[in-house]
mmCIF file with all atom_site columns, C-alpha atoms in Angstrom:
data_model
loop_
_atom_site.group_PDB
_atom_site.id
_atom_site.type_symbol
_atom_site.label_atom_id
_atom_site.label_alt_id
_atom_site.label_comp_id
_atom_site.label_asym_id
_atom_site.label_entity_id
_atom_site.label_seq_id
_atom_site.pdbx_PDB_ins_code
_atom_site.Cartn_x
_atom_site.Cartn_y
_atom_site.Cartn_z
_atom_site.occupancy
_atom_site.B_iso_or_equiv
_atom_site.pdbx_formal_charge
_atom_site.auth_seq_id
_atom_site.auth_comp_id
_atom_site.auth_asym_id
_atom_site.auth_atom_id
_atom_site.pdbx_PDB_model_num
ATOM 1   C CA . MET A 1 1   ? 193.018 67.266 95.173  1.00 66.00 ? 283 MET A CA 1
ATOM 2   C CA . ALA A 1 2   ? 195.600 68.291 92.412  1.00 88.00 ? 284 ALA A CA 1
ATOM 3   C CA . THR A 1 3   ? 194.157 67.434 89.051  1.00 91.00 ? 285 THR A CA 1
ATOM 4   C CA . LYS A 1 4   ? 196.258 66.692 86.166  1.00 93.00 ? 286 LYS A CA 1
ATOM 5   C CA . ILE A 1 5   ? 195.492 66.869 82.248  1.00 93.00 ? 287 ILE A CA 1
ATOM 6   C CA . ARG A 1 6   ? 197.577 63.993 81.063  1.00 93.00 ? 288 ARG A CA 1
ATOM 7   C CA . LEU A 1 7   ? 197.796 61.255 78.144  1.00 93.00 ? 289 LEU A CA 1
ATOM 8   C CA . GLN A 1 8   ? 196.357 57.554 78.765  1.00 92.00 ? 290 GLN A CA 1
ATOM 9   C CA . ARG A 1 9   ? 197.822 55.184 76.268  1.00 92.00 ? 291 ARG A CA 1
ATOM 10  C CA . GLY A 1 10  ? 195.852 52.789 74.647  1.00 91.00 ? 292 GLY A CA 1
ATOM 11  C CA . GLY A 1 11  ? 196.458 51.090 71.548  1.00 91.00 ? 293 GLY A CA 1
ATOM 12  C CA . ARG A 1 12  ? 198.848 48.006 70.479  1.00 93.00 ? 294 ARG A CA 1
ATOM 13  C CA . LYS A 1 13  ? 202.079 47.793 70.691  1.00 93.00 ? 295 LYS A CA 1
ATOM 14  C CA . ASN A 1 14  ? 204.248 49.980 68.236  1.00 93.00 ? 296 ASN A CA 1
ATOM 15  C CA . TYR A 1 15  ? 201.159 51.718 67.564  1.00 94.00 ? 297 TYR A CA 1
ATOM 16  C CA . ALA A 1 16  ? 200.183 53.962 70.557  1.00 93.00 ? 298 ALA A CA 1
ATOM 17  C CA . PHE A 1 17  ? 196.588 55.771 70.651  1.00 94.00 ? 299 PHE A CA 1
ATOM 18  C CA . TYR A 1 18  ? 196.364 58.245 73.764  1.00 95.00 ? 300 TYR A CA 1
ATOM 19  C CA . SER A 1 19  ? 193.263 59.632 75.458  1.00 94.00 ? 301 SER A CA 1
ATOM 20  C CA . ILE A 1 20  ? 193.360 63.118 76.887  1.00 95.00 ? 302 ILE A CA 1
ATOM 21  C CA . VAL A 1 21  ? 191.756 62.835 80.383  1.00 95.00 ? 303 VAL A CA 1
ATOM 22  C CA . ILE A 1 22  ? 191.686 64.789 83.625  1.00 95.00 ? 304 ILE A CA 1
ATOM 23  C CA . ALA A 1 23  ? 193.173 62.579 86.687  1.00 94.00 ? 305 ALA A CA 1
ATOM 24  C CA . ASP A 1 24  ? 194.298 62.878 89.926  1.00 92.00 ? 306 ASP A CA 1
ATOM 25  C CA . ALA A 1 25  ? 197.969 63.579 90.145  1.00 89.00 ? 307 ALA A CA 1
ATOM 26  C CA . ARG A 1 26  ? 198.304 60.377 92.392  1.00 91.00 ? 308 ARG A CA 1
ATOM 27  C CA . ALA A 1 27  ? 196.699 58.265 89.856  1.00 88.00 ? 309 ALA A CA 1
ATOM 28  C CA . PRO A 1 28  ? 199.255 56.002 87.831  1.00 87.00 ? 310 PRO A CA 1
ATOM 29  C CA . ARG A 1 29  ? 199.095 56.890 83.986  1.00 83.00 ? 311 ARG A CA 1
ATOM 30  C CA . ASP A 1 30  ? 196.715 54.458 82.592  1.00 84.00 ? 312 ASP A CA 1
ATOM 31  C CA . GLY A 1 31  ? 194.481 54.175 85.956  1.00 86.00 ? 313 GLY A CA 1
ATOM 32  C CA . LYS A 1 32  ? 191.397 55.964 87.085  1.00 90.00 ? 314 LYS A CA 1
ATOM 33  C CA . PHE A 1 33  ? 190.575 59.107 85.481  1.00 92.00 ? 315 PHE A CA 1
ATOM 34  C CA . THR A 1 34  ? 187.869 61.842 86.244  1.00 92.00 ? 316 THR A CA 1
ATOM 35  C CA . GLU A 1 35  ? 186.941 62.919 82.862  1.00 93.00 ? 317 GLU A CA 1
ATOM 36  C CA . LYS A 1 36  ? 187.963 62.087 79.111  1.00 95.00 ? 318 LYS A CA 1
ATOM 37  C CA . ILE A 1 37  ? 188.208 65.095 77.043  1.00 95.00 ? 319 ILE A CA 1
ATOM 38  C CA . GLY A 1 38  ? 189.866 63.921 73.925  1.00 96.00 ? 320 GLY A CA 1
ATOM 39  C CA . THR A 1 39  ? 192.120 61.774 72.038  1.00 96.00 ? 321 THR A CA 1
ATOM 40  C CA . TYR A 1 40  ? 195.822 61.772 70.340  1.00 96.00 ? 322 TYR A CA 1
ATOM 41  C CA . ASN A 1 41  ? 196.807 59.942 67.379  1.00 95.00 ? 323 ASN A CA 1
ATOM 42  C CA . PRO A 1 42  ? 200.241 60.558 66.763  1.00 94.00 ? 324 PRO A CA 1
ATOM 43  C CA . ASN A 1 43  ? 200.610 57.680 63.929  1.00 94.00 ? 325 ASN A CA 1
ATOM 44  C CA . THR A 1 44  ? 199.246 59.960 61.391  1.00 89.00 ? 326 THR A CA 1
ATOM 45  C CA . ASN A 1 45  ? 200.632 62.577 59.603  1.00 83.00 ? 327 ASN A CA 1
ATOM 46  C CA . PRO A 1 46  ? 200.048 65.143 60.979  1.00 83.00 ? 328 PRO A CA 1
ATOM 47  C CA . ALA A 1 47  ? 198.880 63.890 64.181  1.00 89.00 ? 329 ALA A CA 1
ATOM 48  C CA . THR A 1 48  ? 195.164 63.604 64.985  1.00 92.00 ? 330 THR A CA 1
ATOM 49  C CA . VAL A 1 49  ? 193.644 65.766 67.835  1.00 94.00 ? 331 VAL A CA 1
ATOM 50  C CA . ASP A 1 50  ? 189.870 65.144 68.680  1.00 95.00 ? 332 ASP A CA 1
ATOM 51  C CA . LEU A 1 51  ? 189.406 67.706 71.746  1.00 94.00 ? 333 LEU A CA 1
ATOM 52  C CA . ASN A 1 52  ? 186.175 68.672 73.285  1.00 95.00 ? 334 ASN A CA 1
ATOM 53  C CA . PHE A 1 53  ? 187.453 72.548 73.355  1.00 94.00 ? 335 PHE A CA 1
ATOM 54  C CA . ASP A 1 54  ? 185.099 73.667 75.973  1.00 95.00 ? 336 ASP A CA 1
ATOM 55  C CA . ARG A 1 55  ? 185.986 70.857 78.755  1.00 95.00 ? 337 ARG A CA 1
ATOM 56  C CA . ALA A 1 56  ? 189.532 71.608 78.085  1.00 95.00 ? 338 ALA A CA 1
ATOM 57  C CA . LEU A 1 57  ? 189.128 75.183 78.417  1.00 95.00 ? 339 LEU A CA 1
ATOM 58  C CA . TYR A 1 58  ? 187.189 74.639 81.612  1.00 95.00 ? 340 TYR A CA 1
ATOM 59  C CA . TRP A 1 59  ? 189.671 72.284 83.302  1.00 95.00 ? 341 TRP A CA 1
ATOM 60  C CA . VAL A 1 60  ? 192.591 74.701 82.251  1.00 94.00 ? 342 VAL A CA 1
ATOM 61  C CA . GLU A 1 61  ? 190.766 77.638 83.597  1.00 93.00 ? 343 GLU A CA 1
ATOM 62  C CA . THR A 1 62  ? 189.804 75.848 86.920  1.00 93.00 ? 344 THR A CA 1
ATOM 63  C CA . GLY A 1 63  ? 193.571 75.289 87.579  1.00 92.00 ? 345 GLY A CA 1
ATOM 64  C CA . ALA A 1 64  ? 194.079 71.526 86.323  1.00 93.00 ? 346 ALA A CA 1
ATOM 65  C CA . GLN A 1 65  ? 197.824 71.059 85.418  1.00 94.00 ? 347 GLN A CA 1
ATOM 66  C CA . PRO A 1 66  ? 198.689 69.716 82.031  1.00 94.00 ? 348 PRO A CA 1
ATOM 67  C CA . THR A 1 67  ? 201.724 67.463 80.996  1.00 94.00 ? 349 THR A CA 1
ATOM 68  C CA . ASP A 1 68  ? 204.113 69.045 78.517  1.00 95.00 ? 350 ASP A CA 1
ATOM 69  C CA . THR A 1 69  ? 202.610 67.053 75.969  1.00 94.00 ? 351 THR A CA 1
ATOM 70  C CA . VAL A 1 70  ? 199.329 67.630 76.636  1.00 95.00 ? 352 VAL A CA 1
ATOM 71  C CA . ARG A 1 71  ? 200.370 71.514 77.120  1.00 96.00 ? 353 ARG A CA 1
ATOM 72  C CA . ASN A 1 72  ? 201.381 71.415 73.680  1.00 95.00 ? 354 ASN A CA 1
ATOM 73  C CA . ILE A 1 73  ? 198.480 69.753 72.147  1.00 95.00 ? 355 ILE A CA 1
ATOM 74  C CA . LEU A 1 74  ? 196.030 72.249 74.116  1.00 95.00 ? 356 LEU A CA 1
ATOM 75  C CA . SER A 1 75  ? 198.220 75.368 72.950  1.00 94.00 ? 357 SER A CA 1
ATOM 76  C CA . ARG A 1 76  ? 197.861 73.962 68.993  1.00 93.00 ? 358 ARG A CA 1
ATOM 77  C CA . GLU A 1 77  ? 194.537 73.478 69.348  1.00 94.00 ? 359 GLU A CA 1
ATOM 78  C CA . GLY A 1 78  ? 193.796 77.271 70.826  1.00 94.00 ? 360 GLY A CA 1
ATOM 79  C CA . VAL A 1 79  ? 192.799 76.485 74.145  1.00 94.00 ? 361 VAL A CA 1
ATOM 80  C CA . TYR A 1 80  ? 195.485 78.664 76.017  1.00 94.00 ? 362 TYR A CA 1
ATOM 81  C CA . LEU A 1 81  ? 194.763 81.426 73.384  1.00 94.00 ? 363 LEU A CA 1
ATOM 82  C CA . MET A 1 82  ? 191.122 81.542 74.413  1.00 94.00 ? 364 MET A CA 1
ATOM 83  C CA . LYS A 1 83  ? 192.058 81.580 78.110  1.00 93.00 ? 365 LYS A CA 1
ATOM 84  C CA . HIS A 1 84  ? 194.201 84.392 77.620  1.00 93.00 ? 366 HIS A CA 1
ATOM 85  C CA . LEU A 1 85  ? 191.389 86.298 75.707  1.00 93.00 ? 367 LEU A CA 1
ATOM 86  C CA . ARG A 1 86  ? 188.986 85.682 78.068  1.00 92.00 ? 368 ARG A CA 1
ATOM 87  C CA . GLY A 1 87  ? 191.294 86.882 80.691  1.00 91.00 ? 369 GLY A CA 1
ATOM 88  C CA . GLY A 1 88  ? 191.331 89.951 78.621  1.00 92.00 ? 370 GLY A CA 1
ATOM 89  C CA . VAL A 1 89  ? 187.581 90.014 78.658  1.00 91.00 ? 371 VAL A CA 1
ATOM 90  C CA . LYS A 1 90  ? 187.391 90.029 82.521  1.00 90.00 ? 372 LYS A CA 1
ATOM 91  C CA . LYS A 1 91  ? 189.830 92.798 82.923  1.00 92.00 ? 373 LYS A CA 1
ATOM 92  C CA . GLY A 1 92  ? 187.585 94.765 80.593  1.00 89.00 ? 374 GLY A CA 1
ATOM 93  C CA . ALA A 1 93  ? 190.540 95.132 77.537  1.00 88.00 ? 375 ALA A CA 1
ATOM 94  C CA . PHE A 1 94  ? 187.720 93.931 75.120  1.00 87.00 ? 376 PHE A CA 1
ATOM 95  C CA . ASP A 1 95  ? 184.183 92.310 75.026  1.00 90.00 ? 377 ASP A CA 1
ATOM 96  C CA . GLU A 1 96  ? 183.443 88.700 74.423  1.00 90.00 ? 378 GLU A CA 1
ATOM 97  C CA . ALA A 1 97  ? 182.357 89.393 70.776  1.00 92.00 ? 379 ALA A CA 1
ATOM 98  C CA . ALA A 1 98  ? 185.733 90.873 69.987  1.00 92.00 ? 380 ALA A CA 1
ATOM 99  C CA . ALA A 1 99  ? 187.809 87.939 71.704  1.00 92.00 ? 381 ALA A CA 1
ATOM 100 C CA . GLN A 1 100 ? 185.743 85.404 69.432  1.00 92.00 ? 382 GLN A CA 1
ATOM 101 C CA . LYS A 1 101 ? 186.533 87.452 66.527  1.00 94.00 ? 383 LYS A CA 1
ATOM 102 C CA . LYS A 1 102 ? 190.164 87.465 67.460  1.00 93.00 ? 384 LYS A CA 1
ATOM 103 C CA . PHE A 1 103 ? 190.395 83.523 68.044  1.00 94.00 ? 385 PHE A CA 1
ATOM 104 C CA . ASP A 1 104 ? 188.412 83.011 64.877  1.00 95.00 ? 386 ASP A CA 1
ATOM 105 C CA . ALA A 1 105 ? 190.731 84.976 62.835  1.00 95.00 ? 387 ALA A CA 1
ATOM 106 C CA . TRP A 1 106 ? 193.734 83.031 64.813  1.00 94.00 ? 388 TRP A CA 1
ATOM 107 C CA . LYS A 1 107 ? 192.028 79.741 63.685  1.00 93.00 ? 389 LYS A CA 1
ATOM 108 C CA . ALA A 1 108 ? 191.177 80.618 60.224  1.00 95.00 ? 390 ALA A CA 1
ATOM 109 C CA . ASP A 1 109 ? 195.266 81.948 59.896  1.00 95.00 ? 391 ASP A CA 1
ATOM 110 C CA . LYS A 1 110 ? 196.366 78.473 61.295  1.00 92.00 ? 392 LYS A CA 1
ATOM 111 C CA . GLN A 1 111 ? 194.056 76.420 58.932  1.00 91.00 ? 393 GLN A CA 1
ATOM 112 C CA . LYS A 1 112 ? 195.612 78.584 55.855  1.00 94.00 ? 394 LYS A CA 1
ATOM 113 C CA . GLY A 1 113 ? 198.966 77.474 57.346  1.00 91.00 ? 395 GLY A CA 1
ATOM 114 C CA . LEU A 1 114 ? 198.202 73.643 57.820  1.00 88.00 ? 396 LEU A CA 1
ATOM 115 C CA . GLU A 1 115 ? 196.773 73.774 54.082  1.00 90.00 ? 397 GLU A CA 1
ATOM 116 C CA . LYS A 1 116 ? 199.478 75.524 52.584  1.00 92.00 ? 398 LYS A CA 1
ATOM 117 C CA . VAL A 1 117 ? 202.024 72.886 54.640  1.00 89.00 ? 399 VAL A CA 1
ATOM 118 C CA . ALA A 1 118 ? 199.823 70.379 53.152  1.00 88.00 ? 400 ALA A CA 1
ATOM 119 C CA . ALA A 1 119 ? 200.070 71.491 49.439  1.00 92.00 ? 401 ALA A CA 1
ATOM 120 C CA . ASP A 1 120 ? 203.317 72.150 49.660  1.00 92.00 ? 402 ASP A CA 1
ATOM 121 C CA . GLU A 1 121 ? 204.157 68.348 51.006  1.00 90.00 ? 403 GLU A CA 1
ATOM 122 C CA . ALA A 1 122 ? 201.789 67.157 48.161  1.00 92.00 ? 404 ALA A CA 1
ATOM 123 C CA . LYS A 1 123 ? 203.901 69.058 45.756  1.00 94.00 ? 405 LYS A CA 1
ATOM 124 C CA . ALA A 1 124 ? 207.088 67.718 46.885  1.00 94.00 ? 406 ALA A CA 1
ATOM 125 C CA . LYS A 1 125 ? 205.606 64.178 46.602  1.00 93.00 ? 407 LYS A CA 1
ATOM 126 C CA . LYS A 1 126 ? 204.607 65.017 43.337  1.00 94.00 ? 408 LYS A CA 1
ATOM 127 C CA . ASP A 1 127 ? 207.834 66.333 42.136  1.00 94.00 ? 409 ASP A CA 1
ATOM 128 C CA . ALA A 1 128 ? 209.844 63.605 43.915  1.00 94.00 ? 410 ALA A CA 1
ATOM 129 C CA . ALA A 1 129 ? 207.605 60.897 41.765  1.00 94.00 ? 411 ALA A CA 1
ATOM 130 C CA . ALA A 1 130 ? 208.347 62.805 38.838  1.00 94.00 ? 412 ALA A CA 1
ATOM 131 C CA . LYS A 1 131 ? 211.890 63.034 39.170  1.00 94.00 ? 413 LYS A CA 1
ATOM 132 C CA . GLU A 1 132 ? 212.198 59.523 39.896  1.00 94.00 ? 414 GLU A CA 1
ATOM 133 C CA . LEU A 1 133 ? 209.985 58.510 36.835  1.00 93.00 ? 415 LEU A CA 1
ATOM 134 C CA . ALA A 1 134 ? 212.453 60.414 34.745  1.00 93.00 ? 416 ALA A CA 1
ATOM 135 C CA . GLN A 1 135 ? 215.492 58.359 36.369  1.00 94.00 ? 417 GLN A CA 1
ATOM 136 C CA . GLU A 1 136 ? 213.854 55.260 35.755  1.00 94.00 ? 418 GLU A CA 1
ATOM 137 C CA . LYS A 1 137 ? 212.656 56.270 32.311  1.00 93.00 ? 419 LYS A CA 1
ATOM 138 C CA . LYS A 1 138 ? 216.499 57.028 31.656  1.00 92.00 ? 420 LYS A CA 1
ATOM 139 C CA . VAL A 1 139 ? 217.734 53.493 33.398  1.00 92.00 ? 421 VAL A CA 1
ATOM 140 C CA . ASN A 1 140 ? 214.895 51.799 31.171  1.00 94.00 ? 422 ASN A CA 1
ATOM 141 C CA . GLU A 1 141 ? 216.570 53.464 28.024  1.00 92.00 ? 423 GLU A CA 1
ATOM 142 C CA . GLU A 1 142 ? 219.862 52.739 28.649  1.00 92.00 ? 424 GLU A CA 1
ATOM 143 C CA . ILE A 1 143 ? 218.875 49.329 29.031  1.00 93.00 ? 425 ILE A CA 1
ATOM 144 C CA . ALA A 1 144 ? 216.869 49.164 25.952  1.00 92.00 ? 426 ALA A CA 1
ATOM 145 C CA . LYS A 1 145 ? 219.991 50.795 24.149  1.00 92.00 ? 427 LYS A CA 1
ATOM 146 C CA . LYS A 1 146 ? 222.042 47.650 25.384  1.00 91.00 ? 428 LYS A CA 1
ATOM 147 C CA . VAL A 1 147 ? 219.790 45.152 24.639  1.00 92.00 ? 429 VAL A CA 1
ATOM 148 C CA . ALA A 1 148 ? 219.432 46.675 20.894  1.00 91.00 ? 430 ALA A CA 1
ATOM 149 C CA . GLU A 1 149 ? 223.143 46.741 20.886  1.00 91.00 ? 431 GLU A CA 1
ATOM 150 C CA . LYS A 1 150 ? 223.238 43.073 22.062  1.00 91.00 ? 432 LYS A CA 1
ATOM 151 C CA . LYS A 1 151 ? 220.787 42.164 19.153  1.00 91.00 ? 433 LYS A CA 1
ATOM 152 C CA . ALA A 1 152 ? 222.313 44.170 16.536  1.00 90.00 ? 434 ALA A CA 1
ATOM 153 C CA . ALA A 1 153 ? 225.433 42.100 17.495  1.00 89.00 ? 435 ALA A CA 1
ATOM 154 C CA . ALA A 1 154 ? 223.760 38.718 16.967  1.00 89.00 ? 436 ALA A CA 1
ATOM 155 C CA . GLU A 1 155 ? 222.168 39.684 13.958  1.00 89.00 ? 437 GLU A CA 1
ATOM 156 C CA . ALA A 1 156 ? 225.371 40.879 12.415  1.00 88.00 ? 438 ALA A CA 1
ATOM 157 C CA . ALA A 1 157 ? 227.189 37.572 14.040  1.00 88.00 ? 439 ALA A CA 1
ATOM 158 C CA . LYS A 1 158 ? 224.230 35.411 12.716  1.00 87.00 ? 440 LYS A CA 1
ATOM 159 C CA . ALA A 1 159 ? 224.635 37.187 9.019   1.00 86.00 ? 441 ALA A CA 1
ATOM 160 C CA . GLU A 1 160 ? 228.012 36.662 9.250   1.00 86.00 ? 442 GLU A CA 1
ATOM 161 C CA . GLU A 1 161 ? 227.711 33.173 9.965   1.00 86.00 ? 443 GLU A CA 1
ATOM 162 C CA . GLU A 1 162 ? 225.221 32.530 7.072   1.00 86.00 ? 444 GLU A CA 1
ATOM 163 C CA . ALA A 1 163 ? 227.260 34.274 4.549   1.00 84.00 ? 445 ALA A CA 1
ATOM 164 C CA . ALA A 1 164 ? 230.355 32.010 5.320   1.00 84.00 ? 446 ALA A CA 1
ATOM 165 C CA . LYS A 1 165 ? 228.176 29.319 5.275   1.00 83.00 ? 447 LYS A CA 1
ATOM 166 C CA . ALA A 1 166 ? 226.998 30.360 1.941   1.00 83.00 ? 448 ALA A CA 1
ATOM 167 C CA . ALA A 1 167 ? 230.494 31.450 0.628   1.00 82.00 ? 449 ALA A CA 1
ATOM 168 C CA . ALA A 1 168 ? 231.515 27.349 1.965   1.00 81.00 ? 450 ALA A CA 1
ATOM 169 C CA . GLU A 1 169 ? 228.906 26.036 0.111   1.00 80.00 ? 451 GLU A CA 1
ATOM 170 C CA . ALA A 1 170 ? 229.272 28.153 -3.076  1.00 72.00 ? 452 ALA A CA 1
ATOM 171 C CA . PRO A 1 171 ? 232.502 26.959 -4.058  1.00 62.00 ? 453 PRO A CA 1
ATOM 172 C CA . ALA A 1 172 ? 231.825 23.318 -3.550  1.00 56.00 ? 454 ALA A CA 1
ATOM 173 C CA . GLU A 1 173 ? 228.915 23.765 -5.749  1.00 57.00 ? 455 GLU A CA 1
ATOM 174 C CA . GLU A 1 174 ? 230.849 25.884 -8.553  1.00 57.00 ? 456 GLU A CA 1
ATOM 175 C CA . ALA A 1 175 ? 233.326 22.871 -8.488  1.00 53.00 ? 457 ALA A CA 1
ATOM 176 C CA . PRO A 1 176 ? 231.302 20.130 -9.962  1.00 56.00 ? 458 PRO A CA 1
ATOM 177 C CA . ALA A 1 177 ? 229.777 22.483 -12.298 1.00 53.00 ? 459 ALA A CA 1
ATOM 178 C CA . ALA A 1 178 ? 233.208 23.556 -13.571 1.00 51.00 ? 460 ALA A CA 1
ATOM 179 C CA . GLU A 1 179 ? 234.145 19.626 -14.021 1.00 56.00 ? 461 GLU A CA 1
ATOM 180 C CA . ALA A 1 180 ? 230.831 19.413 -15.635 1.00 54.00 ? 462 ALA A CA 1
ATOM 181 C CA . GLU A 1 181 ? 231.593 21.930 -18.180 1.00 58.00 ? 463 GLU A CA 1
ATOM 182 C CA . ALA A 1 182 ? 235.162 21.034 -18.965 1.00 55.00 ? 464 ALA A CA 1
ATOM 183 C CA . PRO A 1 183 ? 234.114 17.473 -20.484 1.00 58.00 ? 465 PRO A CA 1
ATOM 184 C CA . ALA A 1 184 ? 231.422 19.226 -22.863 1.00 54.00 ? 466 ALA A CA 1
ATOM 185 C CA . ALA A 1 185 ? 234.081 21.451 -23.956 1.00 51.00 ? 467 ALA A CA 1
ATOM 186 C CA . GLU A 1 186 ? 236.283 18.439 -25.213 1.00 51.00 ? 468 GLU A CA 1
#
């Protein structure tokens, strides 16, 4: 029986969620399977993989053929590196402890790289937010300046109108006063 390591689709429409399963090569994608060895969620950033490492390594070593996507997932998780290191142990190139030490060093280096990428992404997001905030402040200042100019123009027009009204009322008030002063002078 030819076995495959493949993804079995789950989840709802437009939100795929996959199980990593061991299945007969002739079985349909979402059909009967031998064993479930993990899950893969491509909807998160970065994609979330929950894998039973020992079982995945066992099946790869026994000859189960992974699909392309599963091969990439297993490679990123280090299953193929461990298979390679175990091959070196079998050939006598180094012992099991050295193989485990190399694997742990690779895993630590990979974790550092992931943390660096996450930190860079967070910094880029923070910088973008700061830049957006600065642009928004600039736009708000321009709007505030326009509003202030409009208010100043409205105040000037109102003051001009009041001055014109006061000027129109002032000569009318002065005229009767002048008439009243003229008979008194006679």
